[in-house]
Amino acid sequence: MLIVVTGGIGSGKSQFAAETARTIGREAIAAVCPAFPDEAGLTETRREAEGSFSWLWIPADAELAGNIDKINRESNFFRADRRVLVVDSLSGWLRQAVHAAAFQGADFDAGGRSAVRFAEAAERCEAALRGLTEALLAYEGNRVVVTEEACGGLVRDPWERWYVRQLADTNRRLFDAADAVYRLTAGRAAELKGKRLKRRDAGDETLHPYRR
């Protein structure tokens, strides 16, 4: 099962994704990173338990695609239905990739003299994104992928335009393959695709029901 959770920054995507994982599984491997690369994030693997539900937290870094493939190869087939892979978030991961490429001098300077370096770096970033997408789609088991809706204004930064286009293309591909897609707005989930999930500890129709 592939579930995609989308929405704006601070809309409640991470909380919704975590509750979804608890609803459909018994344990989760969560690959996490901050929304922006200059914010503090997870630097090492850690474990924690929430009652009978267990979490394994790993950094969503440049090695994420390979780590997902490794988890997929080494997973116990008989535990596949109880384990959930959570990626939070694809958009944050892509920002990290762009930041790393730009920091290494692959961005445009005032005269546009680094256009060749930009093209080469963008190609490497695109290949990395394609590899991560393929790893997510090939994963045999339950997946919850958090991403943002791509949007752009009147920007001249080539990396900004590249980021918006690549994220939008990847989102469409994941949405097409997903069993369910939810959009979060101010903590409220709207179902865009698939069947509604019930809260695990109540009879509510959605994970975040309206409260009077």
mmCIF file of C-alpha atoms in Angstrom:
data_model
loop_
_atom_site.group_PDB
_atom_site.id
_atom_site.type_symbol
_atom_site.label_atom_id
_atom_site.label_comp_id
_atom_site.label_asym_id
_atom_site.label_seq_id
_atom_site.Cartn_x
_atom_site.Cartn_y
_atom_site.Cartn_z
ATOM 1 C CA MET A 1 0.000 0.000 0.000
ATOM 2 C CA LEU A 2 1.257 3.474 -0.914
ATOM 3 C CA ILE A 3 -0.257 6.487 0.843
ATOM 4 C CA VAL A 4 0.814 10.019 -0.090
ATOM 5 C CA VAL A 5 0.268 12.965 2.247
ATOM 6 C CA THR A 6 0.572 16.444 0.786
ATOM 7 C CA GLY A 7 -0.091 20.040 1.769
ATOM 8 C CA GLY A 8 1.727 23.206 2.744
ATOM 9 C CA ILE A 9 4.415 23.707 5.381
ATOM 10 C CA GLY A 10 2.991 23.494 8.891
ATOM 11 C CA SER A 11 -0.308 22.007 7.717
ATOM 12 C CA GLY A 12 -0.077 18.884 9.893
ATOM 13 C CA LYS A 13 1.341 16.443 7.339
ATOM 14 C CA SER A 14 3.844 14.830 9.696
ATOM 15 C CA GLN A 15 1.297 14.227 12.439
ATOM 16 C CA PHE A 16 -1.163 12.785 9.952
ATOM 17 C CA ALA A 17 1.510 10.531 8.421
ATOM 18 C CA ALA A 18 2.536 9.231 11.855
ATOM 19 C CA GLU A 19 -1.068 8.469 12.812
ATOM 20 C CA THR A 20 -1.609 6.768 9.461
ATOM 21 C CA ALA A 21 1.431 4.553 10.098
ATOM 22 C CA ARG A 22 0.072 3.588 13.525
ATOM 23 C CA THR A 23 -3.281 2.788 11.945
ATOM 24 C CA ILE A 24 -2.073 0.458 9.205
ATOM 25 C CA GLY A 25 0.898 -1.211 10.901
ATOM 26 C CA ARG A 26 2.580 -2.327 14.099
ATOM 27 C CA GLU A 27 6.039 -0.850 13.512
ATOM 28 C CA ALA A 28 7.530 1.872 11.349
ATOM 29 C CA ILE A 29 10.824 2.836 9.784
ATOM 30 C CA ALA A 30 10.700 6.616 9.483
ATOM 31 C CA ALA A 31 13.193 8.438 7.244
ATOM 32 C CA VAL A 32 12.960 12.068 8.311
ATOM 33 C CA CYS A 33 14.605 15.386 7.500
ATOM 34 C CA PRO A 34 13.783 19.042 8.233
ATOM 35 C CA ALA A 35 11.702 21.056 5.780
ATOM 36 C CA PHE A 36 14.695 23.323 5.109
ATOM 37 C CA PRO A 37 18.358 22.243 4.980
ATOM 38 C CA ASP A 38 19.583 24.940 7.395
ATOM 39 C CA GLU A 39 17.388 23.562 10.193
ATOM 40 C CA ALA A 40 18.545 20.928 12.672
ATOM 41 C CA GLY A 41 17.584 17.385 11.760
ATOM 42 C CA LEU A 42 18.137 13.783 12.723
ATOM 43 C CA THR A 43 21.816 12.840 12.461
ATOM 44 C CA GLU A 44 21.813 9.220 13.620
ATOM 45 C CA THR A 45 19.521 6.214 13.848
ATOM 46 C CA ARG A 46 17.398 5.895 16.983
ATOM 47 C CA ARG A 47 14.563 3.716 18.252
ATOM 48 C CA GLU A 48 11.555 4.452 20.418
ATOM 49 C CA ALA A 49 8.379 2.685 21.454
ATOM 50 C CA GLU A 50 4.822 3.970 21.802
ATOM 51 C CA GLY A 51 3.046 1.217 23.655
ATOM 52 C CA SER A 52 2.922 -1.760 21.307
ATOM 53 C CA PHE A 53 4.022 0.348 18.318
ATOM 54 C CA SER A 54 7.742 0.757 17.629
ATOM 55 C CA TRP A 55 9.632 3.379 15.600
ATOM 56 C CA LEU A 56 13.034 3.187 13.949
ATOM 57 C CA TRP A 57 14.111 6.706 12.955
ATOM 58 C CA ILE A 58 16.748 7.154 10.243
ATOM 59 C CA PRO A 59 18.002 10.319 8.499
ATOM 60 C CA ALA A 60 16.520 11.061 5.086
ATOM 61 C CA ASP A 61 19.852 11.966 3.542
ATOM 62 C CA ALA A 62 21.698 11.443 0.287
ATOM 63 C CA GLU A 63 21.858 7.695 0.969
ATOM 64 C CA LEU A 64 18.089 7.320 1.352
ATOM 65 C CA ALA A 65 17.414 5.492 -1.936
ATOM 66 C CA GLY A 66 20.087 2.901 -1.183
ATOM 67 C CA ASN A 67 18.842 2.494 2.382
ATOM 68 C CA ILE A 68 15.284 1.888 1.177
ATOM 69 C CA ASP A 69 16.526 -0.722 -1.298
ATOM 70 C CA LYS A 70 18.507 -2.391 1.487
ATOM 71 C CA ILE A 71 15.495 -2.435 3.823
ATOM 72 C CA ASN A 72 13.409 -3.902 1.016
ATOM 73 C CA ARG A 73 15.944 -6.675 0.295
ATOM 74 C CA GLU A 74 16.514 -7.585 3.927
ATOM 75 C CA SER A 75 12.926 -7.358 5.162
ATOM 76 C CA ASN A 76 11.232 -10.431 6.562
ATOM 77 C CA PHE A 77 8.480 -11.304 4.095
ATOM 78 C CA PHE A 78 6.171 -12.424 6.893
ATOM 79 C CA ARG A 79 6.463 -9.055 8.644
ATOM 80 C CA ALA A 80 5.901 -6.933 5.544
ATOM 81 C CA ASP A 81 2.232 -6.362 6.283
ATOM 82 C CA ARG A 82 2.917 -4.986 9.762
ATOM 83 C CA ARG A 83 5.826 -2.687 8.911
ATOM 84 C CA VAL A 84 5.354 0.807 7.493
ATOM 85 C CA LEU A 85 7.995 2.863 5.718
ATOM 86 C CA VAL A 86 7.454 6.583 6.347
ATOM 87 C CA VAL A 87 9.353 9.215 4.333
ATOM 88 C CA ASP A 88 8.976 12.709 5.795
ATOM 89 C CA SER A 89 9.490 14.404 3.556
ATOM 90 C CA LEU A 90 10.248 14.068 -0.150
ATOM 91 C CA SER A 91 10.161 17.851 -0.594
ATOM 92 C CA GLY A 92 12.562 18.380 2.318
ATOM 93 C CA TRP A 93 14.906 15.736 0.911
ATOM 94 C CA LEU A 94 14.883 17.470 -2.476
ATOM 95 C CA ARG A 95 15.678 20.825 -0.861
ATOM 96 C CA GLN A 96 18.689 19.199 0.788
ATOM 97 C CA ALA A 97 19.874 17.867 -2.571
ATOM 98 C CA VAL A 98 19.549 21.297 -4.192
ATOM 99 C CA HIS A 99 21.267 22.989 -1.257
ATOM 100 C CA ALA A 100 24.195 20.569 -1.445
ATOM 101 C CA ALA A 101 24.595 21.138 -5.192
ATOM 102 C CA ALA A 102 24.350 24.926 -4.900
ATOM 103 C CA PHE A 103 26.724 25.021 -1.932
ATOM 104 C CA GLN A 104 29.316 23.219 -4.042
ATOM 105 C CA GLY A 105 29.292 26.087 -6.527
ATOM 106 C CA ALA A 106 26.761 24.775 -9.013
ATOM 107 C CA ASP A 107 24.445 27.793 -8.841
ATOM 108 C CA PHE A 108 24.400 30.828 -11.158
ATOM 109 C CA ASP A 109 26.609 33.793 -10.393
ATOM 110 C CA ALA A 110 25.782 37.379 -11.332
ATOM 111 C CA GLY A 111 26.979 36.929 -14.896
ATOM 112 C CA GLY A 112 25.535 33.458 -15.442
ATOM 113 C CA ARG A 113 29.031 32.056 -15.994
ATOM 114 C CA SER A 114 28.304 28.878 -14.070
ATOM 115 C CA ALA A 115 25.523 27.706 -16.376
ATOM 116 C CA VAL A 116 27.462 24.583 -17.330
ATOM 117 C CA ARG A 117 28.094 23.677 -13.693
ATOM 118 C CA PHE A 118 24.405 24.233 -12.939
ATOM 119 C CA ALA A 119 23.303 21.940 -15.775
ATOM 120 C CA GLU A 120 25.660 19.197 -14.613
ATOM 121 C CA ALA A 121 24.570 19.506 -10.984
ATOM 122 C CA ALA A 122 20.899 19.597 -11.937
ATOM 123 C CA GLU A 123 21.364 16.414 -13.926
ATOM 124 C CA ARG A 124 22.942 14.711 -10.895
ATOM 125 C CA CYS A 125 20.105 15.911 -8.642
ATOM 126 C CA GLU A 126 17.519 14.683 -11.130
ATOM 127 C CA ALA A 127 19.191 11.265 -11.260
ATOM 128 C CA ALA A 128 19.191 11.094 -7.446
ATOM 129 C CA LEU A 129 15.514 12.048 -7.303
ATOM 130 C CA ARG A 130 14.677 9.468 -9.947
ATOM 131 C CA GLY A 131 16.548 6.832 -7.952
ATOM 132 C CA LEU A 132 14.652 7.681 -4.776
ATOM 133 C CA THR A 133 11.322 7.605 -6.592
ATOM 134 C CA GLU A 134 12.114 4.202 -8.100
ATOM 135 C CA ALA A 135 13.116 2.884 -4.661
ATOM 136 C CA LEU A 136 9.841 4.078 -3.154
ATOM 137 C CA LEU A 137 7.753 2.557 -5.933
ATOM 138 C CA ALA A 138 9.673 -0.750 -5.800
ATOM 139 C CA TYR A 139 9.369 -1.099 -2.016
ATOM 140 C CA GLU A 140 7.292 -4.165 -1.150
ATOM 141 C CA GLY A 141 5.166 -3.160 1.794
ATOM 142 C CA ASN A 142 3.247 -0.278 3.286
ATOM 143 C CA ARG A 143 4.575 3.205 2.559
ATOM 144 C CA VAL A 144 3.551 6.667 3.684
ATOM 145 C CA VAL A 145 5.256 9.459 1.728
ATOM 146 C CA VAL A 146 4.976 13.086 2.829
ATOM 147 C CA THR A 147 5.480 15.801 0.231
ATOM 148 C CA GLU A 148 4.508 19.400 -0.431
ATOM 149 C CA GLU A 149 2.443 20.736 -3.272
ATOM 150 C CA ALA A 150 4.757 22.413 -5.729
ATOM 151 C CA CYS A 151 4.101 26.091 -6.326
ATOM 152 C CA GLY A 152 6.156 28.877 -7.830
ATOM 153 C CA GLY A 153 5.897 32.585 -8.514
ATOM 154 C CA LEU A 154 7.891 35.025 -10.579
ATOM 155 C CA VAL A 155 11.356 33.764 -9.722
ATOM 156 C CA ARG A 156 14.603 34.057 -11.664
ATOM 157 C CA ASP A 157 16.541 31.533 -9.602
ATOM 158 C CA PRO A 158 17.107 28.503 -11.886
ATOM 159 C CA TRP A 159 17.259 26.158 -8.893
ATOM 160 C CA GLU A 160 13.857 27.375 -7.702
ATOM 161 C CA ARG A 161 12.314 26.708 -11.110
ATOM 162 C CA TRP A 162 14.059 23.325 -11.302
ATOM 163 C CA TYR A 163 12.842 22.383 -7.820
ATOM 164 C CA VAL A 164 9.206 23.255 -8.560
ATOM 165 C CA ARG A 165 9.136 21.338 -11.846
ATOM 166 C CA GLN A 166 10.883 18.260 -10.489
ATOM 167 C CA LEU A 167 8.756 18.100 -7.338
ATOM 168 C CA ALA A 168 5.561 18.509 -9.370
ATOM 169 C CA ASP A 169 6.577 15.743 -11.797
ATOM 170 C CA THR A 170 7.492 13.386 -8.954
ATOM 171 C CA ASN A 171 4.274 14.151 -7.074
ATOM 172 C CA ARG A 172 2.206 13.288 -10.142
ATOM 173 C CA ARG A 173 4.035 9.997 -10.508
ATOM 174 C CA LEU A 174 3.508 9.089 -6.849
ATOM 175 C CA PHE A 175 -0.132 10.205 -6.942
ATOM 176 C CA ASP A 176 -0.774 7.960 -9.951
ATOM 177 C CA ALA A 177 0.731 4.952 -8.158
ATOM 178 C CA ALA A 178 -0.794 5.691 -4.742
ATOM 179 C CA ASP A 179 -3.624 3.745 -3.164
ATOM 180 C CA ALA A 180 -4.655 6.861 -1.246
ATOM 181 C CA VAL A 181 -3.752 10.561 -1.320
ATOM 182 C CA TYR A 182 -4.596 13.084 1.404
ATOM 183 C CA ARG A 183 -4.178 16.860 1.393
ATOM 184 C CA LEU A 184 -3.695 18.598 4.735
ATOM 185 C CA THR A 185 -4.920 22.139 5.310
ATOM 186 C CA ALA A 186 -4.562 23.650 8.800
ATOM 187 C CA GLY A 187 -4.619 20.185 10.353
ATOM 188 C CA ARG A 188 -7.648 18.959 8.399
ATOM 189 C CA ALA A 189 -7.297 16.112 5.928
ATOM 190 C CA ALA A 190 -9.131 15.997 2.607
ATOM 191 C CA GLU A 191 -9.169 12.714 0.706
ATOM 192 C CA LEU A 192 -8.055 13.127 -2.884
ATOM 193 C CA LYS A 193 -7.820 9.442 -3.774
ATOM 194 C CA GLY A 194 -8.621 6.093 -2.210
ATOM 195 C CA LYS A 195 -10.682 4.832 0.683
ATOM 196 C CA ARG A 196 -10.918 6.623 3.982
ATOM 197 C CA LEU A 197 -9.048 5.219 6.943
ATOM 198 C CA LYS A 198 -10.658 4.999 10.352
ATOM 199 C CA ARG A 199 -8.919 6.193 13.457
ATOM 200 C CA ARG A 200 -7.446 3.164 15.200
ATOM 201 C CA ASP A 201 -8.868 3.972 18.644
ATOM 202 C CA ALA A 202 -12.290 5.324 17.669
ATOM 203 C CA GLY A 203 -15.053 4.946 15.138
ATOM 204 C CA ASP A 204 -14.411 8.267 13.435
ATOM 205 C CA GLU A 205 -14.488 8.258 9.682
ATOM 206 C CA THR A 206 -11.185 10.112 9.263
ATOM 207 C CA LEU A 207 -7.933 10.252 11.172
ATOM 208 C CA HIS A 208 -8.507 13.879 12.148
ATOM 209 C CA PRO A 209 -12.261 14.264 12.627
ATOM 210 C CA TYR A 210 -13.943 17.590 13.184
ATOM 211 C CA ARG A 211 -14.596 18.256 16.844
ATOM 212 C CA ARG A 212 -17.443 20.271 18.253
#
